Coordinates of C-alpha atoms in Angstrom, one line a residue:
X88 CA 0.0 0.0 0.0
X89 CA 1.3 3.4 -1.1
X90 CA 2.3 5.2 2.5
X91 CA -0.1 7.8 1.5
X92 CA -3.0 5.6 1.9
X93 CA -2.7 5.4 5.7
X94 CA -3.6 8.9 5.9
X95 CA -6.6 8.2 3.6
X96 CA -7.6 5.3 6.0
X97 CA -7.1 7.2 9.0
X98 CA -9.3 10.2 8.1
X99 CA -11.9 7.7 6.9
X100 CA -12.1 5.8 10.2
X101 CA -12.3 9.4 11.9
X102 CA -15.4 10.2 10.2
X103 CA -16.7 6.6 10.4
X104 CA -17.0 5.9 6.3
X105 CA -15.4 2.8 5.0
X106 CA -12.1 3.1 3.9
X107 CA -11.9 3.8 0.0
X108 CA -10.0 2.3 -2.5
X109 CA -6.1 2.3 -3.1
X110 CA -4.8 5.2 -4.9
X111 CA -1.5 4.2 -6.5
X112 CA 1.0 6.3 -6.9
X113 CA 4.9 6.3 -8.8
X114 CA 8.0 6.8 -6.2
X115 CA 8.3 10.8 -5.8
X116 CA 11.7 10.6 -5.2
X117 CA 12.9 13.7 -3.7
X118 CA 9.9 15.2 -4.0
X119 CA 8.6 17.4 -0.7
X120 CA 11.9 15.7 0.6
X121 CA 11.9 16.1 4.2
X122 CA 13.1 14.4 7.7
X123 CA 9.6 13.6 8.2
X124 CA 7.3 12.3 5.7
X125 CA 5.7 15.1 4.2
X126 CA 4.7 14.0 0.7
X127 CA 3.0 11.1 2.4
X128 CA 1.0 14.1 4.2
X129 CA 0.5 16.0 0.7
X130 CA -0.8 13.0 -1.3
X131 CA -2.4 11.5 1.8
X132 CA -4.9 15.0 1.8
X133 CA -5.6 15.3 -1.5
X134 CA -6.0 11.5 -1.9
X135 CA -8.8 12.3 0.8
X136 CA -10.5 14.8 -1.6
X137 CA -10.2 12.7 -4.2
X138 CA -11.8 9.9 -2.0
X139 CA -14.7 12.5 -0.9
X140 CA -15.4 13.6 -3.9
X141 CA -16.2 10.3 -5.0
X142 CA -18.4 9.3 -2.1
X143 CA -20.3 12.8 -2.9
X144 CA -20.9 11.2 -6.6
X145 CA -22.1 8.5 -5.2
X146 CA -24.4 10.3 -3.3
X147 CA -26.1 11.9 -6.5
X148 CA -25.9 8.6 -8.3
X149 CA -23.3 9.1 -10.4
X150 CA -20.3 7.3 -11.5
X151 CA -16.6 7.7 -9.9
X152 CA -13.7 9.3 -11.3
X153 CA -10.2 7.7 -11.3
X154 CA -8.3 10.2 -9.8
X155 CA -4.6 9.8 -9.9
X156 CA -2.2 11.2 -8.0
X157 CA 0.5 12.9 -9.6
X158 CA 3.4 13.8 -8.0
X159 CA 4.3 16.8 -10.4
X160 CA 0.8 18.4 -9.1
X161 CA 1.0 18.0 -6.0
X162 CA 4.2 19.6 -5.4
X163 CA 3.6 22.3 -7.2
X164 CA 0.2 22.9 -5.6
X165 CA 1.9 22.5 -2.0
X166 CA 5.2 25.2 -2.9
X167 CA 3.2 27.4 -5.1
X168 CA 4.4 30.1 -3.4
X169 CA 7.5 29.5 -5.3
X170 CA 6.0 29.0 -8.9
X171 CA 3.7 32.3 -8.3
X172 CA 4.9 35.1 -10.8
X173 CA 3.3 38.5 -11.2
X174 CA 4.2 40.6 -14.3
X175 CA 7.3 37.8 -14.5
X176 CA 8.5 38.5 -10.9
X177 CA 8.9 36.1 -8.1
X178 CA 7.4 37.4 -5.4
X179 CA 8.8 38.1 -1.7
X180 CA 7.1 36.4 0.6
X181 CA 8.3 36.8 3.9
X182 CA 8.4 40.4 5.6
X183 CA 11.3 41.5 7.6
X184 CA 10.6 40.7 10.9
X185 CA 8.9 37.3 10.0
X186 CA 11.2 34.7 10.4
X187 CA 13.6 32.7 13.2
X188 CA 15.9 34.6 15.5
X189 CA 18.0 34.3 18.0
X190 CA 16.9 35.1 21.7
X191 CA 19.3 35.0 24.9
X192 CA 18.4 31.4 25.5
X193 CA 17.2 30.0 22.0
X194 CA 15.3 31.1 19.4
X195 CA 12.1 32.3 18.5
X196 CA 9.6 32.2 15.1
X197 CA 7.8 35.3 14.5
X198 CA 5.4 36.4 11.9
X199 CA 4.3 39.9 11.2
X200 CA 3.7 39.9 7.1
X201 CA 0.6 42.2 8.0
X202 CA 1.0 44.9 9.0
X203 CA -1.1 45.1 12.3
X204 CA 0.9 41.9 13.6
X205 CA 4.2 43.7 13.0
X206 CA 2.9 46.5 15.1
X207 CA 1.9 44.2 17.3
X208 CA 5.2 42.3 17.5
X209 CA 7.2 45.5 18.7
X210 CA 4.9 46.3 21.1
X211 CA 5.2 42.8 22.5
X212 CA 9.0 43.7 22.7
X213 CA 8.2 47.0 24.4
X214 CA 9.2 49.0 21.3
X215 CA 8.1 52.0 19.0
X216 CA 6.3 51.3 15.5
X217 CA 8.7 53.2 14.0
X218 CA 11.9 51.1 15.4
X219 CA 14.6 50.5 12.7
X220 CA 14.8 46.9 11.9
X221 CA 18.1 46.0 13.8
X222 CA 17.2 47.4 16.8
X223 CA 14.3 45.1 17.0
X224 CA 16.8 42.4 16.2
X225 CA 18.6 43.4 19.0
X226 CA 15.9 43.8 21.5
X227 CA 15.1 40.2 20.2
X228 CA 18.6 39.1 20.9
X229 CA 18.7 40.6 24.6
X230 CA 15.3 38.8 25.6
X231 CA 14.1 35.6 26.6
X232 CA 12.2 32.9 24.3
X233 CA 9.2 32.2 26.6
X234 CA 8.9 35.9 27.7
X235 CA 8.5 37.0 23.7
X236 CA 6.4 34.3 23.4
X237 CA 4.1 35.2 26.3
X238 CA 4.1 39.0 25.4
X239 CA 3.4 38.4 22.4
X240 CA 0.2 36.2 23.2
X241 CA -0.7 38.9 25.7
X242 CA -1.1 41.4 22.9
X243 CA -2.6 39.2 19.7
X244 CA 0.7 39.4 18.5
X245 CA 2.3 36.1 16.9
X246 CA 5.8 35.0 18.2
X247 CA 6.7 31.4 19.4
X248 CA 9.4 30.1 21.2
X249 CA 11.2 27.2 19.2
X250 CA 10.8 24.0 20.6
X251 CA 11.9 20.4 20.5
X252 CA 9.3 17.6 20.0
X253 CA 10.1 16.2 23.5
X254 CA 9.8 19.8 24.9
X255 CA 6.5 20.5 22.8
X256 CA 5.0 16.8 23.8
X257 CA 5.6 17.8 27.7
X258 CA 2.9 20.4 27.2
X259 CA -0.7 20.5 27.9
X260 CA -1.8 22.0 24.3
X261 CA 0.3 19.2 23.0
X262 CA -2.0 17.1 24.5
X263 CA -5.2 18.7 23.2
X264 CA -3.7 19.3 19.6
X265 CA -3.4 15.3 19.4
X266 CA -6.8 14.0 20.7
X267 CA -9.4 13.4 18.6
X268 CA -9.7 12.3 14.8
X269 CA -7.5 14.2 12.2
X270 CA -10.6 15.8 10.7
X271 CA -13.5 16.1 13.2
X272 CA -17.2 16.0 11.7
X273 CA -19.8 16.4 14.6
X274 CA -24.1 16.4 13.7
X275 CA -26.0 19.0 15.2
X276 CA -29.6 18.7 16.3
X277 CA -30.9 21.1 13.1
X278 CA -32.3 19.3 10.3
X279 CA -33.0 20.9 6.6
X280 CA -36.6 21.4 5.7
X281 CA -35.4 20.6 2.0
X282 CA -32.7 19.0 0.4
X283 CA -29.8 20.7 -0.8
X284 CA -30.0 21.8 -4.6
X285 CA -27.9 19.5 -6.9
X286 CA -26.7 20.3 -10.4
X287 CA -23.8 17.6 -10.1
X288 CA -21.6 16.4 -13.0
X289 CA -19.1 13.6 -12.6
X290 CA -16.4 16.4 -12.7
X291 CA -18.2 19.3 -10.8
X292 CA -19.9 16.8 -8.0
X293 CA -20.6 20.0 -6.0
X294 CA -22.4 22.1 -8.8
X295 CA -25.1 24.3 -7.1
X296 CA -23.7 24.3 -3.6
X297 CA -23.0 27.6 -2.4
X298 CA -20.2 28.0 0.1
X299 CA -19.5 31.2 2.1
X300 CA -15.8 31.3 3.0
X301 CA -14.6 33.5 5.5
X302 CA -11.0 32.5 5.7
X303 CA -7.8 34.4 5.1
X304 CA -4.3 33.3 4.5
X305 CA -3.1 30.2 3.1
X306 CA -5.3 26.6 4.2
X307 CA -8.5 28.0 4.7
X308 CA -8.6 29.7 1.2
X309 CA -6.9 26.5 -0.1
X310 CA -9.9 24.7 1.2
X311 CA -12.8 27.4 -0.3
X312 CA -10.8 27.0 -3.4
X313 CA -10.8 23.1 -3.9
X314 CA -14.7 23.4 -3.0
X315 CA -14.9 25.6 -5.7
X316 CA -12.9 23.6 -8.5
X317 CA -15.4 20.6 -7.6
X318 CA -18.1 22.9 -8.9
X319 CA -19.2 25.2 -5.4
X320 CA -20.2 28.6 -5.9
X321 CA -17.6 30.0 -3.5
X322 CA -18.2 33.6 -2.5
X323 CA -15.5 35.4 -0.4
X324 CA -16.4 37.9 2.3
X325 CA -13.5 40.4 3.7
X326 CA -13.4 42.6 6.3
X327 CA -12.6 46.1 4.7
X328 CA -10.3 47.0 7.3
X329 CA -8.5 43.6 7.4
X330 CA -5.4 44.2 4.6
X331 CA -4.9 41.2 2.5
X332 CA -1.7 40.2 0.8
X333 CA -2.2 40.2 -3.2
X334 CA 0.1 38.0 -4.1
X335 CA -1.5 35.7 -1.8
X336 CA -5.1 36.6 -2.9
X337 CA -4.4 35.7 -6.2
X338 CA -3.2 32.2 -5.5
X339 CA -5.9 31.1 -3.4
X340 CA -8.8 32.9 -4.4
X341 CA -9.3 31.0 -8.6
X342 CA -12.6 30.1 -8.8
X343 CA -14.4 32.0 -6.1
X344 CA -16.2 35.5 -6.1
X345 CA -14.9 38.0 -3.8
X346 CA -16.4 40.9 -1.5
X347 CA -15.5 43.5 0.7
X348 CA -18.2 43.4 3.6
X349 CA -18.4 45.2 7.2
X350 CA -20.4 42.6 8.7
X351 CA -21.2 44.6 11.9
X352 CA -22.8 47.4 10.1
X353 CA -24.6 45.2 7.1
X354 CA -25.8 42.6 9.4
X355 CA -29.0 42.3 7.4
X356 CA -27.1 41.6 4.0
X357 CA -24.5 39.5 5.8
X358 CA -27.1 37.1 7.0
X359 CA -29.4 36.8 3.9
X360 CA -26.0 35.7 2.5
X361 CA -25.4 33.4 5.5
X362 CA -29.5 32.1 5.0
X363 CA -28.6 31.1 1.4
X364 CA -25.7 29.3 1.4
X365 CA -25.2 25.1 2.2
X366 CA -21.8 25.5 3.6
X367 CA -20.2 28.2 5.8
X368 CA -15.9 28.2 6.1
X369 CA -14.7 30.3 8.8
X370 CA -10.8 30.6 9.7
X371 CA -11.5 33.2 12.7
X372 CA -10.1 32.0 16.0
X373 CA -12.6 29.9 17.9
X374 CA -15.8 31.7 19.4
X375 CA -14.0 34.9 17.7
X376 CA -17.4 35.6 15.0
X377 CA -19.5 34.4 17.8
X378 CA -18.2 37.0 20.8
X379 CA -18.6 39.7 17.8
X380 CA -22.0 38.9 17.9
X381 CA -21.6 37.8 13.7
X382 CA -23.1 34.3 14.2
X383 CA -25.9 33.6 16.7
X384 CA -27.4 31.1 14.7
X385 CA -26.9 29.1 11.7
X386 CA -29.1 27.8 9.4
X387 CA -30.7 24.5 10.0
X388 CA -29.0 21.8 8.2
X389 CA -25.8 24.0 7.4
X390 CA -22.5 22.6 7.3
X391 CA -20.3 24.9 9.2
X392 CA -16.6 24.2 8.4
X393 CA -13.7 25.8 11.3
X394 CA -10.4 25.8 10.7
X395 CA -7.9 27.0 13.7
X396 CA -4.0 27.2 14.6
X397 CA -4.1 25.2 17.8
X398 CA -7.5 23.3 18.3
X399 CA -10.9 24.9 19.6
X400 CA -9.7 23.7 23.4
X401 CA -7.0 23.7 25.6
X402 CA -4.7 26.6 26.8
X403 CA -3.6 27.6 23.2
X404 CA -7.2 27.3 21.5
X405 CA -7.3 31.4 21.2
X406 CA -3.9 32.3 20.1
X407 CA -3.0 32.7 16.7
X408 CA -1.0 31.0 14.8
X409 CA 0.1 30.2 11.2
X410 CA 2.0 27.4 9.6
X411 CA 5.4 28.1 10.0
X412 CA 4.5 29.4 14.1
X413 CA 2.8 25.5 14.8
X414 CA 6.6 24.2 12.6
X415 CA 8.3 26.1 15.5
X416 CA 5.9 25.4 18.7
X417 CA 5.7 21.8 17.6
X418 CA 9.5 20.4 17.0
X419 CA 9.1 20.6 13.7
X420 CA 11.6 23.3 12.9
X421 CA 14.5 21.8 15.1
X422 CA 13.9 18.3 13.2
X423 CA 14.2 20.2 10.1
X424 CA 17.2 21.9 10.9
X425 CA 18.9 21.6 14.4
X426 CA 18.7 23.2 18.0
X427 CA 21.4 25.8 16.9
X428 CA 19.9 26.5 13.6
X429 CA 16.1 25.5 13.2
X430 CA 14.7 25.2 9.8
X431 CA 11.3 24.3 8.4
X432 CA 9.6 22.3 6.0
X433 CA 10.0 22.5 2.1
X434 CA 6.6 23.6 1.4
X435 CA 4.0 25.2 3.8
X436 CA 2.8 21.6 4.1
X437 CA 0.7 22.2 7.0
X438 CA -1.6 24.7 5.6
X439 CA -1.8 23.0 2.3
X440 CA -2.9 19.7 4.0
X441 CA -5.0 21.3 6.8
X442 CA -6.6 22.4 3.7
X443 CA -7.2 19.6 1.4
X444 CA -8.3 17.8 5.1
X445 CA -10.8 20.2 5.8
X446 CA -12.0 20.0 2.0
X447 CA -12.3 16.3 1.9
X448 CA -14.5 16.7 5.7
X449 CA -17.1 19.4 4.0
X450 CA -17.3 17.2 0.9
X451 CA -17.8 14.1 3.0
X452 CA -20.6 16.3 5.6
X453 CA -22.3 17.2 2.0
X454 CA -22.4 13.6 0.9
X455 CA -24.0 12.4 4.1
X456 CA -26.3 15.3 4.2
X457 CA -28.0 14.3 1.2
X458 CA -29.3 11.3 2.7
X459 CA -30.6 12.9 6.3
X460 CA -30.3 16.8 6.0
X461 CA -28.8 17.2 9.3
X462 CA -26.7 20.2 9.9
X463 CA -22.8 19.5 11.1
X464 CA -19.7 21.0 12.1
X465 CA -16.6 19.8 10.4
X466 CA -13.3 20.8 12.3
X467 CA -9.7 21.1 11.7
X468 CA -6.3 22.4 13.1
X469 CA -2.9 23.1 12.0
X470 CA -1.5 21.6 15.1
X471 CA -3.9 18.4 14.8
X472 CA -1.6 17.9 11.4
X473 CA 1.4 19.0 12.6
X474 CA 0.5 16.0 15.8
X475 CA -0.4 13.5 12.6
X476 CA 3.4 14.3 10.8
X477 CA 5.0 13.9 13.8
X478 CA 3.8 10.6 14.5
X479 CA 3.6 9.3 11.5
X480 CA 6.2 6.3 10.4
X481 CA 8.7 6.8 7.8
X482 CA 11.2 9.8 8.8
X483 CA 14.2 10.2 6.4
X484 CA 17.4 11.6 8.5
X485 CA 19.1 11.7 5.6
X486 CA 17.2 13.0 2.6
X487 CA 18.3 14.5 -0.7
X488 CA 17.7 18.2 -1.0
X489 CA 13.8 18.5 -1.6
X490 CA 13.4 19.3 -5.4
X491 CA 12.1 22.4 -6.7
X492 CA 8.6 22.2 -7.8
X493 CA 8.1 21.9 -12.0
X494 CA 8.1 25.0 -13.9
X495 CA 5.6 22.8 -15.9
X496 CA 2.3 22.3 -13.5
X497 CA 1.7 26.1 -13.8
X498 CA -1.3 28.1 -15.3
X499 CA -1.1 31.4 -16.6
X500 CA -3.9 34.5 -16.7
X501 CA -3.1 37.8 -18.1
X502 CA 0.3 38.7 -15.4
X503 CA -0.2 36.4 -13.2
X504 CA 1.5 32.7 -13.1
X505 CA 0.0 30.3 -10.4
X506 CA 0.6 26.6 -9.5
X507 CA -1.9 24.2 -11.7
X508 CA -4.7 22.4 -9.4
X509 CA -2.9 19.7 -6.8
X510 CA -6.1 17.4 -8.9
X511 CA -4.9 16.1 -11.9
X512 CA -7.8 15.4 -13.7
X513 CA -8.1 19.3 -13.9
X514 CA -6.2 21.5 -16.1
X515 CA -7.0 24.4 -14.7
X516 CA -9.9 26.5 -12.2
X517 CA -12.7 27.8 -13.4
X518 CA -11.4 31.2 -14.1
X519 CA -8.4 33.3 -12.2
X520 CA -8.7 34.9 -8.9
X521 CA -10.8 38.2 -9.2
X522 CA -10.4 41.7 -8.1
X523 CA -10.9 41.7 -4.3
X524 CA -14.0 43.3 -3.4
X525 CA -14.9 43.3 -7.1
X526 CA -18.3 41.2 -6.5
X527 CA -21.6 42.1 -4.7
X528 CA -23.2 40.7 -1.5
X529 CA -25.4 38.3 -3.3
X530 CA -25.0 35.3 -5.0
X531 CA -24.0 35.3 -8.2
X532 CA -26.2 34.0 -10.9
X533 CA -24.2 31.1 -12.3
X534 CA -23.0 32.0 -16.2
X535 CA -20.3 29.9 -16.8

């Protein structure tokens, strides 16, 4: 059995559907190359669409597809930060105080690409938003890992002290990030008065689902945008006062429909939107859109998908956190690298996985809900993967350099190049990532 598979079969068992069928797949060789087994984490995910999608076909009564995995795709799809090109350029993903440094007793892993959690940061470290850059580093330098790391929590900054596996397995959100299944899918007590409407196609098996996605950043968005390759009506919603990296916009956002909404002071239109749609994807921190007073209620029968840094319990469950912060909390980074120079992963593996995962769980919530109606939650973490990679058989202490992803499984629009759909049976999305804000608060009438 391709290593891959396990992950398939353990997702499977965590929902309680029986396991699928084998994907094969050829030897990647130093694809995603890695000390721990990441491409078995980046097939393993999207084999789990794949797998979803087919149990959603079966659900309409149509045939499957024989979806291959292809290792070209998948690799691209996982690093396409580093096939993205605008107007030819490669473009510079990392800000300047993102990134590892050293502290007076180890390091820490900061991120601050927007700009409010750069602010933030250097207010965590006691300093002026107009600091130069090596004075920061300095401060930095000067101060101790868990004290950033706790000052930074304190202010809804995003720092974390780097950490072995032993020393991140010792803790109690350790603990909570491993229990449960790998994707959680609970039913709620709200039924649907109607079944959901279908316009499914063996290649579009979610055609006429509408999916409100209220994510940012990488897996989230990654999620909303598999969703919408499979056929979903994806419509964006943005905070107009939350800034938004373009470059990152336009690799997650093919496919979808995008709007700038202030959901406090639209309520009305906001929840008309909410009323409509099948499936609703937020990436807020838990009970975040609930404390706002954004979502008291959902509609009956709704599939509510949450995806979150560190799990909706335990001592972490409100911090935030992105993919290379749960590489540095988790061990991750020091197995990549080593206690006196951590590194990370070859592609932003958690984010892309946690995304495909969460994907495969709305697919496999719509599938079931065809058959009862029943509203459910489906539930995901970046530390919950993180926990699965780390346990996971198959390390490789001594791996080639990972390869760089093919200047082949690309798609171009206009100036923009982006990585080709991790699917291979799909040549491209539906159409290139739009404006942001350019749409209206309604759904769109479908004309393609």
């Amino acid at each position: 059995m391709n290593a891959h598979n396990r992950l398939v079969h353990e997702y499977e068992s965590g929902i309680g559907v029986p396991a699928s069928g084998i994907i094969d797949s050829p030897d990647p060789g130093s694809n995603l190359a890695a000390t721990l087994p990441v491409w078995t984490l980046a097939a393993g995910s999207v084999a789990s669409v794949a797998a979803a999608a087919n149990r959603m076909r079966d659900a309409h009564g149509l045939a499957p597809v024989t979806h291959r995995i292809d290792p070209e795709r998948i690799t691209a799809a996982f690093s396409s930060d580093h096939l993205l090109r605008v107007d030819g350029r490669q473009v510079q993903s990392w800000a300047d105080l993102s990134g590892f440094f050293p502290t007076f007793d180890g390091w820490v892993r900061t991120h601050a690409n927007y700009p409010h959690h750069r602010v933030r940061l250097l207010a965590a470290l006691g300093l002026p938003e107009d600091i130069p850059f090596d004075i920061a580093v300095a401060q930095i330098a000067m101060s101790r890992a868990s004290d950033i790391e706790d000052n930074a929590a304190a202010v809804g900054a995003v720092a974390v002290r780097v950490r072995t596996e032993e020393e991140w397995a010792a803790t109690p959100q350790a603990a909570e990030a491993a229990a449960g299944p790998l994707v959680s899918i609970e039913q709620r007590e709200d039924r649907a008065g109607t079944r959901l409407r279908s316009e499914a196609t063996p290649f579009q098996p979610l055609r006429g689902v509408r999916v409100l996605d209220m994510t940012r950043v990488i897996a989230g968005p990654v999620a909303t945008r598999t969703l919408a390759l499979l056929g979903a009506e994806v419509l964006r919603v943005d905070a107009p006062w939350l800034p938004e990296l373009p470059w990152q916009f336009a690799d997650t956002c093919q496919g979808k429909h995008s709007v700038l909404m202030d959901m406090r002071s639209h309520a009305v239109a906001f929840h008309d939107l909410l009323a409509q749609a099948d499936v609703l994807v937020t990436g807020y921190r838990p009970g975040a859109l609930e404390s706002a007073g954004l979502i008291t209620a959902v509609r009956r029968g709704l599939i509510h998908a949450r995806i979150s840094a560190w799990g909706e319990t335990g001592p972490w469950s409100t911090r935030r956190g992105f993919d290379s912060i749960v590489q540095a909390a988790t061990g991750i980074a020091v197995l990549e690298g080593a206690p006196q120079v951590p590194g990370s992963l070859p592609a932003q593996a958690l984010d892309h996985a946690t995304g495909y995962l969460l994907a495969a769980g709305v697919i496999d919530a719509l599938a079931a809900h065809t058959y009862d109606g029943v509203g459910r939650d489906v539930r995901v973490s970046l530390a919950r993967t993180a926990s699965w990679l780390l346990n996971a058989p198959g390390r490789t202490l001594k791996h080639p350099a990972p390869a760089p992803p093919s200047s082949h499984a690309v798609v171009s629009h206009g100036n923009v190049q982006t990585a080709a759909p991790a699917l291979a049976e799909y040549p491209d999305y539906a159409w290139p990532a739009p404006q942001m804000g350019s749409g209206t608060p309604a759904w769109p009438v479908r004309t393609r």
